[in-house]
């Protein structure tokens, strides 16, 4: 038998190496995103000959100083945005007032309808003759087995039959 490790052991080692490589890459990416500028500055300070790999122009600070606007120019867009927000809030307040007026009007109409419904005369369906209460069942003197089949049955109640829901 050869001294070579089994297939399972080789696959396990390969997967372990792969995952370690992926984790290092993810960590480096997250670190670069969080501390990108600071990391570039540290790398340039440690190895100035490798600055070309980081694609950082050496004249960047001078160019930034020349093109950086004064604070008043930076505040101008903020003032414009604040003005737009103020107008939006005013529009929302006006719409809220209008909705409050609409709700008050609807409540007044609802109250008026309730008053009209409570003071309205009874409708035609309520003016019909009252339904007589059903007659109580008559007590039986004999058990059903002893009762003769020739005894007359009581007639059904007269009048319309109303079904209730």
XYZ file of C-alpha atoms in Angstrom:
165
model
C 0.000 0.000 0.000
C 1.194 3.496 -0.727
C 1.884 6.183 1.850
C -0.615 8.482 0.162
C -3.585 9.708 2.342
C -7.046 8.485 1.520
C -9.329 10.281 -0.897
C -11.542 11.568 1.931
C -8.554 13.075 3.785
C -7.295 14.811 0.646
C -10.754 16.263 -0.101
C -11.112 17.475 3.485
C -7.733 19.236 3.332
C -8.570 20.826 -0.029
C -11.911 22.127 1.220
C -10.285 23.460 4.389
C -7.703 25.372 2.347
C -10.412 26.718 0.063
C -12.567 27.986 2.952
C -9.600 29.574 4.699
C -8.691 31.383 1.460
C -12.271 32.593 1.003
C -12.481 33.831 4.596
C -9.199 35.733 4.253
C -10.487 37.349 1.044
C -13.798 38.337 2.621
C -12.020 39.777 5.658
C -9.615 41.744 3.475
C -12.488 43.101 1.374
C -14.479 44.198 4.413
C -11.395 45.762 5.972
C -10.539 47.599 2.757
C -14.084 48.973 2.511
C -14.078 50.134 6.115
C -10.515 51.492 6.290
C -9.632 51.971 2.613
C -8.026 55.408 2.722
C -6.218 54.780 5.987
C -4.959 51.412 4.735
C -3.622 53.003 1.528
C -1.800 55.659 3.516
C -0.255 53.015 5.799
C 0.773 50.867 2.816
C 2.407 53.854 1.113
C 4.217 54.764 4.328
C 5.548 51.200 4.722
C 6.478 50.580 1.090
C 6.634 53.740 -1.017
C 7.983 51.792 -3.991
C 4.713 49.840 -4.216
C 2.523 52.953 -4.346
C 1.925 52.400 -8.048
C 0.039 49.172 -7.162
C -2.448 51.122 -5.076
C -3.190 53.561 -7.924
C -2.916 56.613 -5.697
C -1.793 59.789 -7.421
C 0.946 61.519 -5.464
C -0.529 64.971 -6.160
C -3.945 64.126 -4.686
C -3.687 66.242 -1.509
C -2.573 69.319 -3.491
C -5.376 68.860 -6.007
C -7.917 68.374 -3.220
C -6.773 71.592 -1.543
C -7.174 73.548 -4.774
C -10.648 72.200 -5.617
C -12.166 72.066 -2.121
C -14.968 74.652 -1.914
C -15.337 77.007 0.992
C -17.911 76.158 3.687
C -20.487 78.617 2.300
C -20.474 76.836 -1.051
C -20.876 73.460 0.677
C -23.836 74.745 2.701
C -25.712 76.022 -0.341
C -27.046 72.590 -1.435
C -27.984 71.842 2.170
C -29.986 75.047 2.386
C -31.760 74.142 -0.861
C -32.585 70.675 0.495
C -33.868 72.149 3.756
C -36.100 74.514 1.807
C -37.527 71.581 -0.169
C -38.164 69.663 3.056
C -39.865 72.711 4.598
C -42.179 73.001 1.573
C -43.018 69.292 1.785
C -43.870 69.608 5.477
C -46.095 72.619 4.757
C -47.909 70.663 2.033
C -48.410 67.739 4.395
C -49.782 70.068 7.081
C -52.237 71.603 4.588
C -53.384 68.137 3.503
C -53.779 67.112 7.128
C -55.956 70.166 7.831
C -58.069 69.386 4.769
C -58.502 65.778 5.905
C -59.538 66.959 9.383
C -62.193 69.211 7.794
C -63.433 66.338 5.611
C -63.672 64.045 8.630
C -65.600 66.674 10.593
C -68.020 67.118 7.671
C -68.538 63.362 7.385
C -69.196 63.092 11.108
C -71.789 65.888 10.880
C -73.515 64.118 7.972
C -73.466 60.834 9.894
C -75.014 62.492 12.958
C -77.689 64.100 10.767
C -78.534 60.723 9.225
C -78.787 59.141 12.684
C -81.174 61.875 13.849
C -83.322 61.451 10.751
C -83.411 57.669 11.222
C -84.448 57.933 14.868
C -87.213 60.490 14.182
C -88.507 58.892 10.949
C -92.084 57.486 10.994
C -92.368 53.709 10.920
C -92.133 52.273 7.461
C -94.893 50.386 5.637
C -93.471 46.990 6.552
C -93.627 47.900 10.228
C -97.299 48.992 9.971
C -98.667 45.509 9.156
C -100.816 43.615 11.614
C -98.932 42.079 14.504
C -98.368 38.366 14.385
C -100.356 36.516 17.063
C -98.272 34.492 19.480
C -98.335 30.725 18.899
C -100.781 28.689 20.940
C -99.252 26.636 23.707
C -99.271 22.878 23.028
C -102.096 20.937 24.629
C -101.060 18.438 27.272
C -101.420 14.826 26.250
C -103.467 12.596 28.418
C -102.289 9.369 26.851
C -98.927 8.129 25.687
C -98.360 8.045 21.918
C -98.560 4.245 21.844
C -102.004 4.187 23.472
C -103.411 7.078 21.411
C -105.610 5.818 18.646
C -104.772 6.523 15.060
C -108.357 7.459 14.340
C -108.256 10.535 16.581
C -108.628 13.780 14.653
C -105.535 15.896 14.289
C -105.640 19.596 15.107
C -105.826 21.952 12.131
C -102.730 24.004 11.308
C -102.849 27.641 12.454
C -104.460 30.020 10.024
C -102.602 32.978 8.588
C -99.331 33.532 6.803
C -96.299 31.620 7.907
C -93.309 33.892 8.520
C -89.817 32.549 8.557
C -87.335 34.367 10.755
C -83.626 34.479 10.140
